[in-house]
Amino acid sequence: MLLVLIQCLILKNHLSIGADTISVNQSLSGDQTIVSAGREKFVLGFFTPANSSNYYLGMWYKEAKHTIVWVANREKPVTDRFSSELRISHGNLVLFNESKFPIWSTNVNSSTSSPSMVKAVLLDNGNLVLKDGSNLSKPSLWESFDHLTDTWLPGSKLGYNKKTKHKLIITSWKNSKDPSPGVFSLEPVPSDNSVVILWNKSSIRWSSGAWDESLGYFSLIPEMGRSTYLNFTFVSNDNEMYLTYFIIPVNQKNIYSLNDTANLLARFVMDISGQFKVLVLNPSTEWDTFWSQPREQCDVYAFCGAYGSCNEKSLPFCNCIRGFEPKSWRDWDLKDYSGGCIRKTKLQCGNIDRAHGERDKFVEIASMLLSDNNRSEQVANIAACESICYNNCSCYGYAFDNTRCSIWNEDLSDLQQLGASDERGRSLYIRLAASEVQSTKNRKGLTIGVGVGSAVGSIFLLVLILFLVLLRKRTVYTGKGLEGSLMAFGYVDLQNATKNFSEKLGGGGFGSVFKGMLSDSTMVAVKKLERVGQGEKQFRAEVSTIGTIQHVNLVQLRGFCSQGTQKLLVYDYMSNGSLASDLFDIGISNVLDWTTRYQIAIGTARGLVYLHMKCRDCIIHCDIKPENVLLDAKFCPKVADFGLAKLVGREYSRVLTTMRGTRGYLAPEWITGVAITSKADVYSYGMTLFELLSGRRNSEQTESNGKLKYFPSMTTSTVIEGGNLLSLLDDRLEGDEAHRPSMSEVVQMLEGITDVSLPPIPRCLRIFDDNEENVNFFGSNPQDNST
Ligand SMILES: *[C@@H]1O[C@H](CO)[C@@H](O)[C@H](O)[C@H]1NC(C)=O
Ligand SMILES: *[C@@H]1O[C@H](CO)[C@@H](O)[C@H](O)[C@H]1NC(C)=O
Ligand SMILES: *[C@@H]1O[C@H](CO)[C@@H](O)[C@H](O)[C@H]1NC(C)=O
Ligand SMILES: *[C@@H]1O[C@H](CO)[C@@H](O)[C@H](O)[C@H]1NC(C)=O
Ligand SMILES: *[C@@H]1O[C@H](CO)[C@@H](O)[C@H](O)[C@H]1NC(C)=O
Ligand SMILES: *[C@@H]1O[C@H](CO)[C@@H](O)[C@H](O)[C@H]1NC(C)=O
Ligand SMILES: *[C@@H]1O[C@H](CO)[C@@H](O)[C@H](O)[C@H]1NC(C)=O
Ligand SMILES: *[C@@H]1O[C@H](CO)[C@@H](O)[C@H](O)[C@H]1NC(C)=O
Ligand SMILES: *[C@@H]1O[C@H](CO)[C@@H](O)[C@H](O)[C@H]1NC(C)=O
Ligand SMILES: *[C@@H]1O[C@H](CO)[C@@H](O)[C@H](O)[C@H]1NC(C)=O
C-alpha cells in the first residue's frame, strides 16, 4: 500500500516516457529515467552497481545498460530509490535523499538565471546540461561535461581553464561496487602540454609525454596516432588547455560496418586497474580494449598495495608476499588491491619471541623489482647489510647489490615479481617473526612423525590404497579405447604427473600449462583449461577432433582429463619452449640464427596451411603469436593451442581482446565485427614474422631519430622510402662468418643439389651500398637471367 501511495505521489508530477528534459515541477524517482533525444544513446536514472545495495543517480548507454558513464552522487548513495528524487529546486538540479535532504546539487548561483524557467536536458552526446528556459541562447548554467567522473566521452574535454583554474579530470571508481573516487586520476599538466596519472592526488606515476602537434598525439602514446576511427584535437592558448576527441563520422570510416554507425560507441576510462583505457563496444555489446596506458598491469604504481607483489604472469595479478595476507579480503575480492597486505604474525623486534626463543628472521624473496623509497649506503658484504637492518626495529627489509645496501623503513609497496631470467630482479630480504619463518619447517617434522608412528598399524590401509590405485589404472586404460588414440586421464594422475601442478611452463587466455612426467617417463605439458563453456559431450567431441589432427608442425595432443569442472589437455612436451621465450627473453645465450628462424617461419606456415586446408573441417587458429609456436629439441616449430577457440566458445573474442600480448596480433576484423575467416590467421602470422626478423616485440618502443616508432610501420616506411632494410633485422645476429656456408654446402650448391638463397650483404661490403653495380651483383641481373 505504501508503495502504491508513493507511486501515486510520483505520478502527480510524472515524467512523460522518453522525455529528455526535467523541468520545474517535474521529478525523477524510482525506476523512472530520461533518455537523450536523437539517437537515444544515453539514459539518466537511478542505478545500483552489481551486488551492491546502494543506489546512485547516473548515466548509462541505452545499448549497454551496465556501463555507467557518469555518476552524480559518487560519495553519497541512497538506499531507497523510490523515496529519493531528482528535481529542479531554486534554479538548480538537486538530488534529495529518502528524508528529503539535498545530498547533491549542481550548485550554481541562482541569481544569474530565472529559477522558475530552469530545466535540465540530457543531450545525445551524454552531456547533462542545466539551461535557463527564459533565454535558450544563453550559455548553459551547468554541464556534466565539466564534472566528469571516470569516463571521458567523445566531445567532452580533459583540460584546464587557465582563468578559473578549473580542472577537467577523470578519477577511477574505488572498486567495482563503489563509484566514489579511487586513488587514480588522469589530470592535465598545462606547463608541458601533457596528461598524467596521479596516484592518491599526490604523486605523478605515469605521463603521456608532451603533445606533438606534427604527429597529432602525445609522444609516449603512439597508439593514439594509429587510431583511424577517432580524431583528437589538442588546444592550448592563454585561456585554456584541453584535449578532446570525436568518433570519425559514418561514411568516412566505420570500424564495424560500412553502413551504420549508430551503434559505434567508444569511450575513454580511468579504470580501477589504474590504467587509462580506450574501449569500443563490439556488436555483441561487450567492450573491447583498444589500448591501455600503462601498457602492463604491473607498471601501475603500487597496484598491489603495501607488501603486495604484482606478477604479470599470474591471475590475479596481486599476491601478498610471504608472511602477509590481504588487509581486507573484501576489497581484494572486488579487485581493489590498493589496501595491500598485513603481517600474519607481529614482529618481535627487540623482545625475545617467547614461543620459540628466537628473534625476527629475514627470508629471501628472489627476482623482485623493488621500489625506490629506500635508503642506501655502501657496505662490505651482505652480512653487514643484514646487520644494519636487523638492529633497527623500523627496518622491514633489505637488498644487497655489489656493495650497495638498500633498506626500507616505510611500508614496502610497488613490488613486482619478475621471472627468474629477468635481469632487473633482485633478492629482497624481508623481516618476519621467527614463528612465521619456522612454521613450514615444523609442519614437515610433524608429517614425518605421524607417518612413522602409524606405519605399523597401517598395513591394511596400504593394501586398500594399492587396490584403489590399481582400480584407477584400470579406468585409465578403459578410457583409452573410448576416445580413439587419445588417453583419458584421471585428475589425480595428472596431479601426480605434474607434482601437483608445481612447475608452470606458461599461461594464456585459456589457462596455465604445467610440466609433467607420465609413469612411463615421457615428458608432457599439461594444460589446465579455465573458461570451458561447453557440456561434457561437446567437450569430448571437440577434443577428439583435435586429437585426430596430426602434422609435423602441430603440437600433438596425447590425452585429456574431464572430471566435473576440471578440464585438462595433455600435450607432447617441447624442450625448447616457445618462440617467444627464445626471441624475447633477456639474457638468453643462444640467439636463434637465421637458418633456424627461416625453418621456424616455413614450418609455422606449413602447420597453418594444414589447419586451414588439409584437415576435414577448416580450423582457424585465431591466436597465432610467438607464444603459440613451440620448438622441439631440434628447434622444429610446432603450432600449439589450435582448436581451442571452439572449446571455449562464445567468450572467445573477449578472452583474446582482454589478454595482454595477444592484442597486437589480432587482425582488425576481430574488432570490426566482420566474420572471421582464415585470413585472420594470416594477419597474426605476419605480425609474428615481423618479430622473428627484428627479434623484438612489435609493440615495443623503438627509438629512431628521437621518435618512438611501431616496428611494422617503421618497416613499411623503410621499404617505401628505399631505406636500409638490413638495419631493421635483429641486431644480435651480427657476424658475417655465421652466414657463410660450410665447404660441403658449397659443393652441394655448385653441384646444384642445394638452392642458393639471397645472402645478406656482408658488412665489409655495405659501404658500397649505394653503388648500383654492387646492388646488381647481390640482386638479380635482369639482362643475364640464364647465368
Ligand atoms: C509549478 O507549480 C507551481 C505551483 O503548483 C505553479 O505556480 C507554477 O506555474 C508551476 N511552474 C511550471 C513551470 O509549470
Ligand atoms: C554477484 O554475486 C554473485 C553471487 O554472490 C556472484 O556470482 C557474482 O559474480 C557477483 N557479481 C559481481 C559483479 O561481483
Ligand atoms: C539524508 O541525508 C542526510 C545528510 O546526509 C542524513 O543525515 C540522513 O540520514 C539521510 N537520510 C536517510 C534516510 O538516509
Ligand atoms: C550570486 O551572484 C550575485 C550577482 O552576480 C552575487 O552578488 C552573489 O554574491 C552571488 N552569490 C554567491 C553565493 O556566489
Ligand atoms: C539571450 O542571451 C543572449 C546571450 O547571453 C543575449 O545576447 C540576448 O540578449 C539574450 N536575449 C534576451 C531576450 O534576453
Ligand atoms: C592518500 O593520501 C591521504 C592524505 O592526502 C592519506 O591520508 C591516505 O592514507 C592516502 N591513501 C593511501 C592509500 O595511501
Ligand atoms: C573531428 O571530428 C569532428 C566530428 O566529426 C569534426 O567536426 C572535426 O572537424 C574533426 N577534426 C579533425 C581535426 O579532423
Ligand atoms: C544502408 O542501410 C540502408 C537501410 O538500413 C539500406 O537501405 C542501404 O542499402 C544500406 N547501404 C549499404 C551501402 O549497405
Ligand atoms: C633504491 O632506490 C634508488 C632510488 O632512490 C633506486 O635507484 C634503487 O634501485 C633502489 N634499490 C633497489 C635495490 O631497488
Ligand atoms: C632506524 O631508522 C630510522 C629511519 O631511517 C632512523 O630515523 C632511526 O634513527 C634508526 N634507528 C637507529 C637506532 O639507528
Coordinates of N, CA and C in Angstrom, one line a residue, residues 247-388:
I247 N 34.4 10.6 -32.7 CA 34.4 9.4 -33.5 C 34.2 9.9 -34.9
I248 N 35.1 9.4 -35.8 CA 35.0 9.9 -37.2 C 33.7 9.4 -37.8
P249 N 32.9 10.3 -38.4 CA 31.6 10.0 -38.8 C 31.4 9.0 -39.9
V250 N 30.2 8.5 -39.9 CA 29.6 7.5 -40.7 C 30.4 7.1 -42.0
N251 N 30.1 7.8 -43.0 CA 30.5 7.4 -44.3 C 32.0 7.4 -44.5
Q252 N 32.7 8.2 -43.7 CA 34.2 8.3 -43.8 C 34.8 7.0 -43.4
K253 N 34.5 6.6 -42.2 CA 35.2 5.5 -41.6 C 34.4 4.8 -40.5
N254 N 34.1 3.6 -40.6 CA 33.4 2.9 -39.5 C 34.0 1.6 -39.3
I255 N 34.4 1.4 -38.1 CA 35.1 0.1 -37.9 C 34.2 -1.1 -37.8
Y256 N 32.9 -0.9 -37.6 CA 32.1 -2.0 -37.5 C 31.4 -2.4 -38.8
S257 N 30.9 -1.5 -39.6 CA 30.4 -1.9 -40.9 C 30.4 -0.6 -41.7
L258 N 30.1 -0.7 -43.0 CA 30.2 0.4 -43.9 C 29.0 1.3 -43.8
N259 N 27.9 0.8 -43.2 CA 26.6 1.5 -43.3 C 26.2 2.2 -42.0
D260 N 26.2 1.5 -40.9 CA 25.5 2.0 -39.8 C 26.5 2.4 -38.6
T261 N 26.6 3.6 -38.3 CA 27.4 4.0 -37.2 C 26.6 4.3 -35.9
A262 N 25.3 4.2 -36.0 CA 24.5 4.5 -34.8 C 25.0 3.7 -33.6
N263 N 25.5 2.5 -34.0 CA 25.9 1.6 -32.9 C 27.4 1.8 -32.4
L264 N 28.1 2.6 -33.1 CA 29.5 2.7 -32.7 C 29.7 3.6 -31.5
L265 N 30.1 2.9 -30.4 CA 30.3 3.6 -29.2 C 31.7 3.4 -28.7
A266 N 32.3 4.5 -28.3 CA 33.7 4.5 -27.8 C 33.8 5.4 -26.6
R267 N 34.7 5.0 -25.7 CA 34.9 5.9 -24.5 C 36.3 5.6 -24.0
F268 N 36.7 6.6 -23.3 CA 38.0 6.5 -22.5 C 37.6 6.4 -21.0
V269 N 38.4 5.6 -20.3 CA 38.0 5.5 -18.9 C 39.3 5.4 -18.0
M270 N 39.2 6.0 -16.9 CA 40.3 5.8 -15.9 C 39.8 4.6 -15.1
D271 N 40.4 3.5 -15.4 CA 39.9 2.2 -14.8 C 40.3 2.0 -13.4
I272 N 39.6 1.1 -12.7 CA 40.0 0.8 -11.3 C 41.4 0.0 -11.3
S273 N 41.8 -0.5 -12.5 CA 43.1 -1.1 -12.6 C 44.2 -0.1 -12.6
G274 N 43.9 1.2 -12.6 CA 45.0 2.2 -12.6 C 45.4 2.5 -14.0
Q275 N 44.7 1.9 -15.0 CA 45.1 2.1 -16.4 C 44.1 3.0 -17.1
F276 N 44.6 3.8 -18.0 CA 43.8 4.7 -18.8 C 43.5 3.9 -20.1
K277 N 42.2 3.7 -20.3 CA 41.9 2.7 -21.4 C 40.9 3.4 -22.5
V278 N 41.1 2.9 -23.7 CA 40.1 3.3 -24.7 C 39.3 2.0 -25.1
L279 N 38.0 2.1 -25.0 CA 37.2 0.9 -25.2 C 36.2 1.2 -26.3
V280 N 35.9 0.2 -27.1 CA 34.9 0.3 -28.1 C 33.9 -0.9 -28.0
L281 N 32.6 -0.6 -28.1 CA 31.6 -1.6 -27.9 C 31.5 -2.4 -29.2
N282 N 31.6 -3.7 -29.1 CA 31.6 -4.6 -30.3 C 30.1 -5.0 -30.5
P283 N 29.8 -5.6 -31.6 CA 28.4 -5.9 -31.9 C 27.8 -6.9 -30.9
S284 N 28.6 -7.6 -30.1 CA 27.9 -8.5 -29.1 C 27.9 -7.7 -27.8
T285 N 27.8 -6.4 -27.8 CA 27.7 -5.5 -26.7 C 28.7 -5.8 -25.6
E286 N 29.9 -6.1 -25.9 CA 31.0 -6.2 -25.0 C 32.0 -5.1 -25.3
W287 N 32.7 -4.6 -24.3 CA 33.7 -3.6 -24.6 C 35.1 -4.2 -25.0
D288 N 35.6 -3.9 -26.1 CA 37.0 -4.3 -26.5 C 37.9 -3.2 -26.1
T289 N 39.0 -3.6 -25.4 CA 40.0 -2.6 -25.0 C 40.9 -2.4 -26.2
F290 N 41.0 -1.2 -26.8 CA 41.9 -1.0 -27.9 C 43.3 -0.8 -27.4
W291 N 43.5 0.0 -26.4 CA 44.8 0.1 -25.8 C 44.7 0.7 -24.4
S292 N 45.7 0.5 -23.6 CA 45.7 1.0 -22.3 C 47.1 1.5 -21.9
Q293 N 47.1 2.5 -21.0 CA 48.3 3.1 -20.5 C 48.2 3.1 -19.0
P294 N 49.2 2.7 -18.3 CA 50.4 2.0 -18.7 C 50.0 0.7 -19.4
R295 N 50.9 0.2 -20.3 CA 50.5 -0.9 -21.1 C 50.4 -2.2 -20.2
E296 N 51.3 -2.4 -19.3 CA 51.2 -3.6 -18.4 C 50.6 -3.3 -17.1
Q297 N 49.8 -4.2 -16.6 CA 49.2 -4.0 -15.3 C 50.2 -3.7 -14.2
C298 N 51.3 -4.5 -14.2 CA 52.2 -4.3 -13.1 C 53.0 -3.0 -13.2
D299 N 52.9 -2.3 -14.3 CA 53.6 -1.0 -14.4 C 52.7 0.1 -13.6
V300 N 51.5 -0.3 -13.2 CA 50.7 0.7 -12.5 C 51.3 0.8 -11.1
Y301 N 51.6 2.0 -10.6 CA 52.3 2.2 -9.4 C 51.5 1.6 -8.2
A302 N 52.2 0.9 -7.4 CA 51.6 0.3 -6.1 C 50.3 -0.4 -6.4
F303 N 50.1 -1.0 -7.5 CA 48.8 -1.6 -7.8 C 48.4 -2.6 -6.7
C304 N 49.4 -3.3 -6.2 CA 49.0 -4.3 -5.2 C 49.2 -3.8 -3.7
G305 N 49.4 -2.6 -3.6 CA 49.5 -2.0 -2.2 C 50.7 -2.4 -1.5
A306 N 50.8 -2.1 -0.2 CA 51.9 -2.4 0.6 C 52.1 -3.9 0.8
Y307 N 53.2 -4.4 0.7 CA 53.6 -5.8 0.9 C 52.8 -6.8 -0.1
G308 N 52.2 -6.2 -1.1 CA 51.6 -7.0 -2.2 C 52.6 -7.0 -3.3
S309 N 52.6 -8.1 -4.0 CA 53.6 -8.1 -5.2 C 52.8 -8.4 -6.4
C310 N 53.1 -7.7 -7.5 CA 52.4 -7.8 -8.7 C 53.2 -8.8 -9.7
N311 N 52.5 -9.7 -10.3 CA 53.1 -10.6 -11.2 C 52.3 -10.6 -12.5
E312 N 53.0 -10.1 -13.5 CA 52.3 -10.0 -14.8 C 51.9 -11.4 -15.4
K313 N 52.5 -12.4 -14.9 CA 52.3 -13.8 -15.4 C 51.3 -14.6 -14.6
S314 N 50.7 -13.9 -13.6 CA 49.7 -14.7 -12.8 C 48.4 -14.0 -12.8
L315 N 47.3 -14.7 -12.5 CA 46.0 -14.2 -12.3 C 45.4 -14.7 -11.0
P316 N 45.0 -13.8 -10.1 CA 45.0 -12.4 -10.2 C 46.5 -11.9 -10.2
F317 N 46.6 -10.6 -10.6 CA 48.0 -10.1 -10.7 C 48.6 -10.0 -9.3
C318 N 47.8 -9.7 -8.3 CA 48.3 -9.4 -7.0 C 48.4 -10.6 -6.0
N319 N 49.5 -10.7 -5.3 CA 49.6 -11.7 -4.2 C 50.3 -11.0 -3.1
C320 N 50.0 -11.5 -1.9 CA 50.8 -11.0 -0.7 C 52.1 -11.7 -0.7
I321 N 53.1 -11.0 -0.3 CA 54.4 -11.7 -0.2 C 54.4 -12.6 1.1
R322 N 55.4 -13.5 1.2 CA 55.4 -14.5 2.2 C 55.2 -13.8 3.6
G323 N 54.4 -14.4 4.5 CA 54.2 -13.9 5.8 C 53.2 -12.8 5.9
F324 N 52.5 -12.5 4.8 CA 51.5 -11.4 4.8 C 50.2 -12.0 4.2
E325 N 49.1 -11.3 4.6 CA 47.8 -11.6 4.0 C 47.0 -10.4 3.7
P326 N 46.0 -10.4 2.8 CA 45.3 -9.2 2.4 C 44.7 -8.5 3.6
K327 N 44.9 -7.2 3.6 CA 44.3 -6.4 4.7 C 42.8 -6.5 4.8
S328 N 42.2 -6.4 3.6 CA 40.8 -6.6 3.5 C 40.5 -7.6 2.4
W329 N 40.0 -8.7 2.8 CA 39.7 -9.8 1.8 C 38.5 -9.3 0.9
R330 N 37.7 -8.5 1.5 CA 36.5 -8.0 0.8 C 37.0 -7.1 -0.4
D331 N 37.9 -6.1 -0.1 CA 38.4 -5.3 -1.2 C 39.1 -6.1 -2.2
W332 N 39.9 -7.1 -1.7 CA 40.7 -7.9 -2.5 C 39.8 -8.6 -3.5
D333 N 38.7 -9.2 -3.1 CA 37.8 -9.9 -3.9 C 37.1 -8.9 -4.9
L334 N 37.0 -7.6 -4.6 CA 36.4 -6.7 -5.5 C 37.5 -6.1 -6.4
K335 N 38.7 -6.7 -6.4 CA 39.8 -6.3 -7.3 C 40.3 -4.9 -6.9
D336 N 40.1 -4.5 -5.7 CA 40.7 -3.3 -5.2 C 41.9 -3.7 -4.3
Y337 N 43.1 -3.7 -4.8 CA 44.3 -4.2 -4.1 C 45.0 -3.1 -3.4
S338 N 44.5 -1.8 -3.5 CA 45.3 -0.7 -3.0 C 45.6 -0.7 -1.5
G339 N 44.7 -1.4 -0.8 CA 44.9 -1.5 0.7 C 46.1 -2.4 1.1
G340 N 46.5 -3.3 0.1 CA 47.7 -4.1 0.4 C 47.5 -5.2 1.4
C341 N 48.6 -5.6 2.0 CA 48.7 -6.7 2.9 C 49.2 -6.4 4.2
I342 N 48.8 -7.2 5.2 CA 49.3 -7.0 6.6 C 50.0 -8.3 7.1
R343 N 50.9 -8.1 8.1 CA 51.6 -9.3 8.6 C 50.7 -10.3 9.3
K344 N 51.0 -11.5 9.1 CA 50.2 -12.6 9.8 C 50.6 -12.6 11.2
T345 N 51.9 -12.4 11.5 CA 52.4 -12.5 12.8 C 53.2 -11.3 13.2
K346 N 52.9 -10.7 14.3 CA 53.6 -9.4 14.7 C 55.1 -9.6 14.9
L347 N 55.8 -8.6 14.5 CA 57.3 -8.7 14.7 C 57.6 -8.6 16.2
Q348 N 58.7 -9.3 16.5 CA 59.1 -9.3 17.9 C 60.2 -8.3 18.2
C349 N 60.7 -7.7 17.2 CA 61.9 -6.9 17.3 C 62.3 -6.4 18.7
G350 N 63.5 -6.7 19.1 CA 63.9 -6.3 20.5 C 63.5 -7.4 21.5
N351 N 62.3 -7.7 21.6 CA 61.8 -8.8 22.5 C 62.3 -10.2 22.1
I352 N 62.3 -11.0 23.0 CA 62.6 -12.4 22.7 C 61.2 -13.1 22.4
D353 N 61.1 -13.8 21.3 CA 59.9 -14.5 20.9 C 59.7 -15.6 21.9
R354 N 58.8 -15.5 22.8 CA 58.6 -16.5 23.9 C 58.4 -17.9 23.4
A355 N 57.5 -18.0 22.4 CA 57.1 -19.3 21.9 C 58.3 -20.1 21.4
H356 N 59.2 -19.4 20.7 CA 60.3 -20.1 20.1 C 61.7 -19.7 20.5
G357 N 61.7 -18.7 21.5 CA 63.0 -18.3 22.0 C 63.9 -17.7 21.0
E358 N 63.3 -17.2 19.9 CA 64.2 -16.6 18.9 C 63.7 -15.2 18.4
R359 N 64.5 -14.4 17.8 CA 64.1 -13.1 17.4 C 63.7 -13.2 15.9
D360 N 63.4 -12.0 15.4 CA 62.9 -11.9 14.0 C 63.9 -12.5 13.0
K361 N 63.5 -12.9 11.9 CA 64.4 -13.5 10.9 C 64.1 -12.8 9.6
F362 N 65.1 -13.0 8.7 CA 64.9 -12.5 7.3 C 64.7 -13.7 6.3
V363 N 63.8 -13.5 5.4 CA 63.7 -14.6 4.4 C 63.8 -13.9 3.0
E364 N 64.4 -14.7 2.2 CA 64.7 -14.2 0.8 C 63.5 -14.3 -0.1
I365 N 63.2 -13.3 -0.9 CA 62.2 -13.4 -1.9 C 63.0 -13.0 -3.2
A366 N 63.2 -14.0 -4.1 CA 64.0 -13.7 -5.2 C 63.3 -13.0 -6.4
S367 N 64.1 -12.5 -7.3 CA 63.6 -11.8 -8.5 C 62.5 -10.8 -8.3
M368 N 62.8 -9.9 -7.5 CA 61.8 -8.8 -7.2 C 62.3 -7.5 -7.9
L369 N 61.3 -6.7 -8.4 CA 61.6 -5.4 -8.8 C 61.2 -4.5 -7.7
L370 N 62.2 -3.7 -7.1 CA 61.9 -3.1 -5.8 C 61.6 -1.6 -6.0
S371 N 61.0 -1.0 -5.0 CA 60.6 0.4 -5.1 C 61.8 1.3 -4.7
D372 N 61.6 2.5 -5.0 CA 62.8 3.4 -4.8 C 62.6 4.3 -3.5
N373 N 61.7 3.9 -2.7 CA 61.6 4.6 -1.4 C 62.5 4.0 -0.3
N374 N 63.8 3.7 -0.8 CA 64.7 3.1 0.2 C 65.8 4.1 0.5
R375 N 66.5 3.7 1.6 CA 67.8 4.5 1.9 C 68.9 3.5 1.6
S376 N 70.0 4.0 1.1 CA 71.1 3.1 0.8 C 72.4 3.6 1.2
E377 N 73.3 2.7 1.5 CA 74.7 3.0 1.9 C 75.6 2.0 1.4
Q378 N 76.9 2.3 1.4 CA 77.9 1.3 1.0 C 78.3 0.5 2.2
V379 N 78.3 -0.8 1.9 CA 78.8 -1.7 3.0 C 79.7 -2.8 2.3
A380 N 80.4 -3.5 3.2 CA 81.4 -4.5 2.7 C 80.7 -5.7 2.1
N381 N 79.7 -6.3 2.8 CA 79.1 -7.5 2.4 C 77.7 -7.6 2.9
I382 N 77.0 -8.7 2.5 CA 75.6 -8.8 2.8 C 75.3 -9.0 4.3
A383 N 76.3 -9.5 5.0 CA 76.1 -9.7 6.4 C 76.0 -8.3 7.1
A384 N 76.9 -7.4 6.6 CA 76.8 -6.1 7.2 C 75.5 -5.4 6.9
C385 N 75.0 -5.6 5.7 CA 73.7 -5.1 5.3 C 72.6 -5.6 6.2
E386 N 72.6 -6.9 6.4 CA 71.6 -7.5 7.2 C 71.7 -7.0 8.7
S387 N 72.9 -6.8 9.1 CA 73.1 -6.3 10.5 C 72.5 -4.9 10.7
I388 N 72.7 -4.0 9.7 CA 72.1 -2.7 9.7 C 70.6 -2.8 9.9

